[in-house]
CSV table of C-alpha atoms and ligand atoms in Angstrom, one decimal:
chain,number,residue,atom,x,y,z
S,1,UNK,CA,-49.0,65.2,7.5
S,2,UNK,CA,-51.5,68.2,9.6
S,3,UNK,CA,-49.6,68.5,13.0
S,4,UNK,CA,-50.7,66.4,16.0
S,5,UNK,CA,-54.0,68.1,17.8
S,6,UNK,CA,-54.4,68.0,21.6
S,7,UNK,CA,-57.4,68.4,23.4
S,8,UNK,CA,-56.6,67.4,27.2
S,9,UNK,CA,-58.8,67.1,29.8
S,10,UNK,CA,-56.5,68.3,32.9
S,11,UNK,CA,-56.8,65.4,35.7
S,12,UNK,CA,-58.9,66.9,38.8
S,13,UNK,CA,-57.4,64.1,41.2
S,14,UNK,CA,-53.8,61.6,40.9
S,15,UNK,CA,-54.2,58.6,38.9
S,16,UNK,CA,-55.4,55.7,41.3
S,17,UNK,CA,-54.9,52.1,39.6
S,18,UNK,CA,-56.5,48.8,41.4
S,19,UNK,CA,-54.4,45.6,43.0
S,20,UNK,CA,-55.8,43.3,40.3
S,21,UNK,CA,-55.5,44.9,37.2
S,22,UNK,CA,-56.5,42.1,34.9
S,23,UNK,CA,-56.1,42.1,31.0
S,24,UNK,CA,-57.9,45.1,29.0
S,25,UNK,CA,-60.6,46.1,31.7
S,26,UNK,CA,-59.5,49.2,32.5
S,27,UNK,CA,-58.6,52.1,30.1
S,28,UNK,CA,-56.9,56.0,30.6
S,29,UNK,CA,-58.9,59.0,29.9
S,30,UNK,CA,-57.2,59.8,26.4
S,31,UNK,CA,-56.9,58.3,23.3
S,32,UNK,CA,-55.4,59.1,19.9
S,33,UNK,CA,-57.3,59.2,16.5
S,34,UNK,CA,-57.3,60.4,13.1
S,35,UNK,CA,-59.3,59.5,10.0
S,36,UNK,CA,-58.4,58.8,6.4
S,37,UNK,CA,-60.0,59.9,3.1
S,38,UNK,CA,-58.7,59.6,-0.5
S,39,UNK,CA,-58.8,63.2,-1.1
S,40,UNK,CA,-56.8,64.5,1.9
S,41,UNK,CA,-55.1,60.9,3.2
S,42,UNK,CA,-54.3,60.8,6.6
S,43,UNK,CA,-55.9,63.9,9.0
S,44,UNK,CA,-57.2,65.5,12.1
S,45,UNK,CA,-55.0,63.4,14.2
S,46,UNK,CA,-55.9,64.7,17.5
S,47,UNK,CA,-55.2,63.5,21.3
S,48,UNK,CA,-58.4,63.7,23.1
S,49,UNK,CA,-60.5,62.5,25.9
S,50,UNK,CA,-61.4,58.9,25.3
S,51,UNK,CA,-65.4,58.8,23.8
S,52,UNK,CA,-67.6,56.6,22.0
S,53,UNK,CA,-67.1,56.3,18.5
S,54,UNK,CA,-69.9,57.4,16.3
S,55,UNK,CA,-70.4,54.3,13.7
S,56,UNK,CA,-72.8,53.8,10.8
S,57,UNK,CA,-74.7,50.6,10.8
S,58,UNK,CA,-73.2,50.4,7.8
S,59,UNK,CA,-70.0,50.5,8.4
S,60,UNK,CA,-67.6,48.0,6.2
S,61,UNK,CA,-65.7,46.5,8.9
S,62,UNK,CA,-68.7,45.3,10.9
S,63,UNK,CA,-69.6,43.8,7.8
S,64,UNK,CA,-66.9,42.6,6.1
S,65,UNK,CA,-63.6,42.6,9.1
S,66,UNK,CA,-61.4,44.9,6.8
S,67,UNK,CA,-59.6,46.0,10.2
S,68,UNK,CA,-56.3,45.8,11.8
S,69,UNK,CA,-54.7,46.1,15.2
S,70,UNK,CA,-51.6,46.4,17.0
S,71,UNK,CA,-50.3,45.4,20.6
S,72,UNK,CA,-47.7,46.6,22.5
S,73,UNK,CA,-46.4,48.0,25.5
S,74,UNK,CA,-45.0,50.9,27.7
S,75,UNK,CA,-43.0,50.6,31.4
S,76,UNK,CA,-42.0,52.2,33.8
S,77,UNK,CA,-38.7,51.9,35.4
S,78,UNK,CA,-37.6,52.1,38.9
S,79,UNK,CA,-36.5,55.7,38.3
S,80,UNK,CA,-39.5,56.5,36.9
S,81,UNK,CA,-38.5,56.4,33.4
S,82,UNK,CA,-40.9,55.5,30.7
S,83,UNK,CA,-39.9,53.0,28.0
S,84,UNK,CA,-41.9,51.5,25.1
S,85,UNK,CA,-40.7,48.4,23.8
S,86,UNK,CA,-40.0,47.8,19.8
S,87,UNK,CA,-42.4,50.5,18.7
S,88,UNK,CA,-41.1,50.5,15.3
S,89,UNK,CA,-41.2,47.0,14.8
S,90,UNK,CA,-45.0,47.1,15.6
S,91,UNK,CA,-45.7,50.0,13.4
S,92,UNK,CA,-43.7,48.7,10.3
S,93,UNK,CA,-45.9,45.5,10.9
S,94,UNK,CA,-49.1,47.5,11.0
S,95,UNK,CA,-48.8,48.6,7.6
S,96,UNK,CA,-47.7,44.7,6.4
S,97,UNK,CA,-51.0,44.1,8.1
S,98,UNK,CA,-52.5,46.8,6.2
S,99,UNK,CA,-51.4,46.3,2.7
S,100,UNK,CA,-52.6,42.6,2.8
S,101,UNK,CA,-56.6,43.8,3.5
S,102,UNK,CA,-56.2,46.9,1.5
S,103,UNK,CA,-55.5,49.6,3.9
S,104,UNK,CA,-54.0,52.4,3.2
S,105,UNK,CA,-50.0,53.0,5.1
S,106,UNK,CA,-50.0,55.6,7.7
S,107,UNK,CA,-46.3,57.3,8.1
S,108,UNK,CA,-44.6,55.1,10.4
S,109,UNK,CA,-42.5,58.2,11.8
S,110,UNK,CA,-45.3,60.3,12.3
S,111,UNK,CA,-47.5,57.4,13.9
S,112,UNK,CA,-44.7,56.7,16.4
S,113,UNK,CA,-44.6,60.5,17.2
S,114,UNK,CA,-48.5,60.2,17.9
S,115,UNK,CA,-47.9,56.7,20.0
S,116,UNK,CA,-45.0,58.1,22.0
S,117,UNK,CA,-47.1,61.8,22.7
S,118,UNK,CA,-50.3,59.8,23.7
S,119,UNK,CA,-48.0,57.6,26.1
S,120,UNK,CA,-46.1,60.7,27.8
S,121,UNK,CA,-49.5,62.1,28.2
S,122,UNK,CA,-50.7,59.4,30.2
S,123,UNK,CA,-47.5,57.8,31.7
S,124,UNK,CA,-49.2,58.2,35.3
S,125,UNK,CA,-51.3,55.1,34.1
S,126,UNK,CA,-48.5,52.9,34.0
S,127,UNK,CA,-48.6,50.4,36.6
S,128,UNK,CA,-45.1,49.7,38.2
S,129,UNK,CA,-45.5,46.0,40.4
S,130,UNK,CA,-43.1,43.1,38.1
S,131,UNK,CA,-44.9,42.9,34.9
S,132,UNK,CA,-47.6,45.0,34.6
S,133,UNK,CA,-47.3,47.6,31.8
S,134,UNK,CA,-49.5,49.8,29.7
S,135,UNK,CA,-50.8,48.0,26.9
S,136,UNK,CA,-50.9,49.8,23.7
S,137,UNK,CA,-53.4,48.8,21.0
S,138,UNK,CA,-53.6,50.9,17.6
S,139,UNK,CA,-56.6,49.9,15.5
S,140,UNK,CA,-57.3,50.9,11.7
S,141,UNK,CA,-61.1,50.1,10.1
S,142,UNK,CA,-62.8,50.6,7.2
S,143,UNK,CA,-65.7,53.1,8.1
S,144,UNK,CA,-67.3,53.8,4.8
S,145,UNK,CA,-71.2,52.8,5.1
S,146,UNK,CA,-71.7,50.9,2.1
S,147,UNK,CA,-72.7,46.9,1.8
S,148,UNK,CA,-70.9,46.1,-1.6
S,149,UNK,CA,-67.7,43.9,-1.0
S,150,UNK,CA,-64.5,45.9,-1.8
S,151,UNK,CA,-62.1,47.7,0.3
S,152,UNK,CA,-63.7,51.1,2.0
S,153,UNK,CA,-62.6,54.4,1.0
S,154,UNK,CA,-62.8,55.8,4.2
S,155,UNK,CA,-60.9,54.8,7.5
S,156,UNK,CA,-60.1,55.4,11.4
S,157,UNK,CA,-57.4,54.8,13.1
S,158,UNK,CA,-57.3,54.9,16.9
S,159,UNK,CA,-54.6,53.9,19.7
S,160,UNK,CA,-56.6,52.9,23.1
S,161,UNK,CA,-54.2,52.4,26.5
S,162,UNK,CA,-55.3,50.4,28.5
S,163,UNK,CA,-53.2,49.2,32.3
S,164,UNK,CA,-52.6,45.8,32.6
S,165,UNK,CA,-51.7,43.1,35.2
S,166,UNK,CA,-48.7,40.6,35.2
S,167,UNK,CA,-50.4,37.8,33.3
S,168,UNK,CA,-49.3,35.4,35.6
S,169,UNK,CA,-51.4,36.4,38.7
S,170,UNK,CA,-50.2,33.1,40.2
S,171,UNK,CA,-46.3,34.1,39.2
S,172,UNK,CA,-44.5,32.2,36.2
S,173,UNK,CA,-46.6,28.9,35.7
S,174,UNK,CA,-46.6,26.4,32.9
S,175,UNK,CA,-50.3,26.1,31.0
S,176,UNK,CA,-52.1,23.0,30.1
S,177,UNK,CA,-52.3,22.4,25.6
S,178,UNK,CA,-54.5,20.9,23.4
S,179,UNK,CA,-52.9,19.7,20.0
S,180,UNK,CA,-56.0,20.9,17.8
S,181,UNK,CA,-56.8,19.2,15.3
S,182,UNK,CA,-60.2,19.4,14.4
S,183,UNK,CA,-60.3,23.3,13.3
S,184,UNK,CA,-57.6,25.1,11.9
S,185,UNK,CA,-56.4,28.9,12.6
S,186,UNK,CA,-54.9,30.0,9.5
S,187,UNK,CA,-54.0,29.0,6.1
S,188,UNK,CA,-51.0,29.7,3.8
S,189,UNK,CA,-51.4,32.4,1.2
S,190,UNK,CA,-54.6,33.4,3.7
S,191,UNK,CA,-54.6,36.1,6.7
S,192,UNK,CA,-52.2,34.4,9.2
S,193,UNK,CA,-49.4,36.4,9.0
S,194,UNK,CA,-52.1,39.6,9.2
S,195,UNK,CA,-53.0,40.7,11.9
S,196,UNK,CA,-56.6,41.1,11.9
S,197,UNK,CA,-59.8,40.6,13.7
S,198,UNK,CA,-60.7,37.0,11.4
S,199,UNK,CA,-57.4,35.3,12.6
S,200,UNK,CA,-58.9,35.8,16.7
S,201,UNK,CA,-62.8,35.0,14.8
S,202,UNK,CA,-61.3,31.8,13.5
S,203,UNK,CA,-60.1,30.6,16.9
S,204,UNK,CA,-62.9,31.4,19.6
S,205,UNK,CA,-64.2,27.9,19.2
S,206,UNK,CA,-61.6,26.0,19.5
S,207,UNK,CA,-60.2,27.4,22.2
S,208,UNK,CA,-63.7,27.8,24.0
S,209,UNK,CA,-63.9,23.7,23.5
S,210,UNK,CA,-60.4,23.0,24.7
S,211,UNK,CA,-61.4,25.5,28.1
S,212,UNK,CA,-64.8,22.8,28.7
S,213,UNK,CA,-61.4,20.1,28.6
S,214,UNK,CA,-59.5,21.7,31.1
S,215,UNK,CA,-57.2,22.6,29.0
S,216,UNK,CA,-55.8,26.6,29.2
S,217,UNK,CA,-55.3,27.0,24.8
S,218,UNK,CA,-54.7,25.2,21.7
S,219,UNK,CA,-51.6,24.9,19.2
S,220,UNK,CA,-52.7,25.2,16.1
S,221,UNK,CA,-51.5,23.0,13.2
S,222,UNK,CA,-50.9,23.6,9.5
S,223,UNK,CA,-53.8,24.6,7.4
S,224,UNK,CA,-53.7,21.8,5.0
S,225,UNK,CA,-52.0,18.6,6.3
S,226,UNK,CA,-52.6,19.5,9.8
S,227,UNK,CA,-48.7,18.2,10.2
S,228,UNK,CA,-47.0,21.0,11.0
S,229,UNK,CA,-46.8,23.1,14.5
S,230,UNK,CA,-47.8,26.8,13.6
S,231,UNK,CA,-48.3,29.1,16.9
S,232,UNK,CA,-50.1,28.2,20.4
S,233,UNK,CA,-53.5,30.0,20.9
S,234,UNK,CA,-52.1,33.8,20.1
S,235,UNK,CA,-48.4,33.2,20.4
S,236,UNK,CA,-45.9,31.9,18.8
S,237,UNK,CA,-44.5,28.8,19.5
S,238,UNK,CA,-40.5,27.4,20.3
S,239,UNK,CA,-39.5,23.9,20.9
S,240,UNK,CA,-37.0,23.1,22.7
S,241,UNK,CA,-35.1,19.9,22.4
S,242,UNK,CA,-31.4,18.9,24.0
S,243,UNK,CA,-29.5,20.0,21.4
S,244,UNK,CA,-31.7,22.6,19.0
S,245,UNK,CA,-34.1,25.1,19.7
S,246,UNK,CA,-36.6,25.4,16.8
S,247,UNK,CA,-39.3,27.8,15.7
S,248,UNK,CA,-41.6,27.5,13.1
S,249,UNK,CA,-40.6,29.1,9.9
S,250,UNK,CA,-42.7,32.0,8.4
S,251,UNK,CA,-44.4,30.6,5.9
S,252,UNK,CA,-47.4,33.1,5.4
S,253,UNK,CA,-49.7,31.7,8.1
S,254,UNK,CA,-47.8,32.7,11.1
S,255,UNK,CA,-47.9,35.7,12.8
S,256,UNK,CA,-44.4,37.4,12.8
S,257,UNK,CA,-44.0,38.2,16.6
S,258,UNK,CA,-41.8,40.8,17.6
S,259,UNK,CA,-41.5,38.7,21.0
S,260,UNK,CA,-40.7,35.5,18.2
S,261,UNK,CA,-37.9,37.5,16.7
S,262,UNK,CA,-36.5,39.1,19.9
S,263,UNK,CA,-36.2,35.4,21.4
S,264,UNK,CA,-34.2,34.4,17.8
S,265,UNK,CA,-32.0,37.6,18.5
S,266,UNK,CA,-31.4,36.5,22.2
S,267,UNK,CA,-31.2,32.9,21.8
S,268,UNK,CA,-28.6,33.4,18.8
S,269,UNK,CA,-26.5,35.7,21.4
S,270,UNK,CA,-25.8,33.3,23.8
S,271,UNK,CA,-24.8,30.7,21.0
S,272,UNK,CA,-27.4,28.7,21.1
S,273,UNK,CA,-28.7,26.2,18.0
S,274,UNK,CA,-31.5,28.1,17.4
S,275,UNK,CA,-33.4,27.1,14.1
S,276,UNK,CA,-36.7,28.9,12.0
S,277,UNK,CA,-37.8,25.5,9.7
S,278,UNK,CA,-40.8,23.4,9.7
S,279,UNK,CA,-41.1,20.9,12.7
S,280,UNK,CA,-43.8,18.5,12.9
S,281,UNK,CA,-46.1,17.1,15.4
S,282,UNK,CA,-44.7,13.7,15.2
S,283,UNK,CA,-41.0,15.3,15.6
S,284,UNK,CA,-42.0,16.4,19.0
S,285,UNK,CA,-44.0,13.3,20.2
S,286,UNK,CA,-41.1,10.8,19.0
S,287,UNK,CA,-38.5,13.5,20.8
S,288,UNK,CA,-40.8,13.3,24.0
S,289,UNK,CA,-40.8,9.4,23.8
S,290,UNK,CA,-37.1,9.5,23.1
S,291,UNK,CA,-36.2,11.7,26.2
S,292,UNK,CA,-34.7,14.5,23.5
S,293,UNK,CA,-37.8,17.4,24.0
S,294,UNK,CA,-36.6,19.6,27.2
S,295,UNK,CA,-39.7,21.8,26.5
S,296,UNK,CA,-42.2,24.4,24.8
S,297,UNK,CA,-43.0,27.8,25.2
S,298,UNK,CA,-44.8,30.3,23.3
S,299,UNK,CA,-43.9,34.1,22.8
S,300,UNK,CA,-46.2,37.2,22.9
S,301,UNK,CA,-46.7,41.0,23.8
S,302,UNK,CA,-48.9,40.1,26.4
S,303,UNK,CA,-47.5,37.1,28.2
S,304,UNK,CA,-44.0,37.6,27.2
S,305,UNK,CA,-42.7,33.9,27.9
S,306,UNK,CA,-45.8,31.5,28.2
S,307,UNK,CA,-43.5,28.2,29.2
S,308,UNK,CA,-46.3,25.2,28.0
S,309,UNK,CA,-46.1,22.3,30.9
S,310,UNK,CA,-48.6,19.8,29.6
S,311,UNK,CA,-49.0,18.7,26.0
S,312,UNK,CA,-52.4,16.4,24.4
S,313,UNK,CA,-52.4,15.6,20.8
S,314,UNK,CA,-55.1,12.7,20.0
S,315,UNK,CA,-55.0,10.5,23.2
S,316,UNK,CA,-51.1,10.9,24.0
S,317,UNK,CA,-50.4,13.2,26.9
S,318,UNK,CA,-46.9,14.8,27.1
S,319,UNK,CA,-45.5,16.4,30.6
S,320,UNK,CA,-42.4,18.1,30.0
S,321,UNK,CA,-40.1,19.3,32.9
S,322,UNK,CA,-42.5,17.9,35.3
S,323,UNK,CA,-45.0,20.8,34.8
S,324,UNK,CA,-42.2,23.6,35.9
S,325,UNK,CA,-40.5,26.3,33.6
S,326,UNK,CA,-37.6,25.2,31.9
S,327,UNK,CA,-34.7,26.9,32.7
S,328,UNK,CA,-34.3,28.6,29.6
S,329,UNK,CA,-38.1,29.9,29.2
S,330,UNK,CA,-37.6,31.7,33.0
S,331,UNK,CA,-34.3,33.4,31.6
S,332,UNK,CA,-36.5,34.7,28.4
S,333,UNK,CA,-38.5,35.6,30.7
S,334,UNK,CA,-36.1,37.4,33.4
S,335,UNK,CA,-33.9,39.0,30.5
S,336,UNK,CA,-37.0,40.4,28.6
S,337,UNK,CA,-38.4,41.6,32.0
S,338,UNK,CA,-34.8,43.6,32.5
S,339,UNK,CA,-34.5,45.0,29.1
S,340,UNK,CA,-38.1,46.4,29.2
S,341,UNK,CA,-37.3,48.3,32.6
S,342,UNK,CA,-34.1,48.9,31.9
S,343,UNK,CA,-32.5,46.9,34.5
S,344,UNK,CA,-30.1,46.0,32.0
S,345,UNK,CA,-28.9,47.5,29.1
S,346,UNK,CA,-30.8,47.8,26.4
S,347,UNK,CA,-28.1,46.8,24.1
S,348,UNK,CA,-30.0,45.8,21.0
S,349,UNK,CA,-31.5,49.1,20.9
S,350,UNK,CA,-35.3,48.1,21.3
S,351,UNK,CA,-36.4,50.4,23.8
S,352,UNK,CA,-37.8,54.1,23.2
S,353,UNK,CA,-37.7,56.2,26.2
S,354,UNK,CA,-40.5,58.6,26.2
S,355,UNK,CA,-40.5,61.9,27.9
S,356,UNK,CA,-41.8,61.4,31.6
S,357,UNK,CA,-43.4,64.8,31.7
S,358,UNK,CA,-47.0,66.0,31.3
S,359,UNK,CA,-48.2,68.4,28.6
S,360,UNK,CA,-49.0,71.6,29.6
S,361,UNK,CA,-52.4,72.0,29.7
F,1,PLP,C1,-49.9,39.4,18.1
F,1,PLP,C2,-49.8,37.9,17.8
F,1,PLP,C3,-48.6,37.1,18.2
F,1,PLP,C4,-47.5,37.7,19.0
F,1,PLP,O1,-46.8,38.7,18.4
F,1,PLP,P1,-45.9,39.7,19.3
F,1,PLP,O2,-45.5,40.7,18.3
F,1,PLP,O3,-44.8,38.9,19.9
F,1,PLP,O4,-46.9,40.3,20.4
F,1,PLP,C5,-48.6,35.8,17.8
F,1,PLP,N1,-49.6,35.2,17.2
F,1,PLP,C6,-50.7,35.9,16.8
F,1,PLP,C7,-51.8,35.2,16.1
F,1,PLP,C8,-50.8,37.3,17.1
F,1,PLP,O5,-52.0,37.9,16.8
């Protein structure tokens, strides 16, 4: 691999972020990028001032959506440290994503060297008020300009920053969900566990038709029988019931979260009856009618915990924990919160501190 480039714009004035950050408005002044071509691999990875990308018309993935992305994010802790949550885990899932559309694998060390440069660069961009971060979204395309359908010979990768809010703005609340069964997301054997640009394609409707209901998202079913409970909107999904906590398995059309799996690790810790199988939507009405379902909650980079307070699935409407976080979704929530600024100990070793210092320029 070429060494990492730099081409810094020094800052003429001190980073000034708004109250209301939002979700993706707002972006830092540098990105990262390099390119790919069969004859030299990956090269000219360089950190430079964030600018439009040149694209051909032609380009394959405006065509044909042979891309991939990432999402993560960076902290800062009270004493100013900067942290980046389970980079690896997102990198070593990057290239899954990859090899399932035909990309080619960047190296995950050197990627992670990039990732953790770019952050230190701009680590005055990271917003400090509870739960607002930097979010971190890598992106790999095809960029060859040709029509034909196969995979492209030539790529770019990028990694935009971007400041975001807390995603409650109203604090920790419960959302409203539709049981959707009229589309699906994501079918075995297809592109759910990928993640890619079709997965988000697939869902717009859906979720645009359960807004006009009042409802906040959707949980998807199972491709074929429509049966089984798969994730809610872009999350994964747990259930909780009195005595079991259960996830769905991965069965090739679920996303593996790193959120998903840190919840497992977490939940397994404190010696709970966690389970990963298949669970049904008629498992969780009869439970509800039964007075065994506690609650739901999905899991995600961006939300963290998304506790879930009201429930329709064709004409029945659930209400669990009278519309308020179960207990165990706000201490997810709490101990994720800690571990990603430090405030406790980072004892499963998913943080990666980044130096706090800016490149000489
Ligand atoms: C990214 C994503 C998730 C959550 O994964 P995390 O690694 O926890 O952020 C869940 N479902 C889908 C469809 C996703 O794209």
């Amino acid at each position: 691999m070429e060494k990492l480039q730099y081409d810094i714009k020094k800052r003429t004035h001190k980073v000034e972020l708004p109250k209301e950050l939002g979700f993706g408005k707002l972006f830092t002044d540098h990105f990262f990028e390099m390119d790919y071509s069969p004859e030299k691999g990956w090269y000219n990875p360089i950190i430079k001032h964030v600018e439009n990308l040149s694209i051909h018309p032609g380009s394959m993935f405006i065509h044909y959506g042979q891309a991939i992305f990432e999402g993560l994010k960076a902290f800062k802790t009270e004493d100013g440290r900067v942290t980046i949550f389970r980079p690896q885990a997102h990198i070593k899932r990057l290239n899954n994503s990859a090899k399932r559309i035909c990309i080619p694998k960047v190296d995950e060390e050197f990627l992670l060297h990039a990732l953790t440069e770019l952050v230190s660069i701009e680590s005055d961009w990271i917003p400090t008020d509870p739960g607002e971060s930097l979010y971190i979204r890598p992106v790999i395309y095809g960029a060859d300009p040709f029509l034909g359908v196969k995979p492209s010979s030539n790529y770019k990768l990028f990694i935009l920053l971007s400041p975001v809010g807390a995603y409650y703005t109203e604090g920790f609340k419960p959302v409203k969900i539709l049981v959707q069964d009229d589309y699906v997301r994501a079918v075995r054997k297809g592109l759910g566990e990928c993640k890619t640009p079709a997965n988000y394609a697939a869902s717009l409707l859906a979720a645009k038709e359960a807004k006009e209901k009042g409802f906040t998202q959707v949980l998807w079913l199972d491709g074929i029988e429509q049966k089984y409970l798969e994730e809610v909107g872009t999350m994964n999904i747990f259930v909780e019931f009195k005595d079991e906590i259960v996830t769905p398995e991965l069965s090739g059309s679920i996303l593996p979260g790193v959120t998903r799996r840190s919840v497992i690790q977490i939940l397994k810790d404190k010696g709970l009856n966690i389970s990963e199988r298949l669970i049904s939507i008629e498992e969780v009405v009869d439970a509800y009618n039964n007075g065994s379902l506690v609650s739901l909650f999905g899991t995600g980079t961006a939300a963290v915990i998304s506790p879930i307070g009201w429930l329709s699935y064709k004409g029945t409407e659930m209400t669990f924990n009278n519309g308020q976080p179960s207990k165990l979704a706000q201490e997810l929530f709490t101990e994720l919160n800690s571990i990603h600024t430090l405030k406790i100990e980072d004892k499963y070793d998913w943080i990666v501190e980044v130096n706090n210092e800016e490149i000489e320029v």
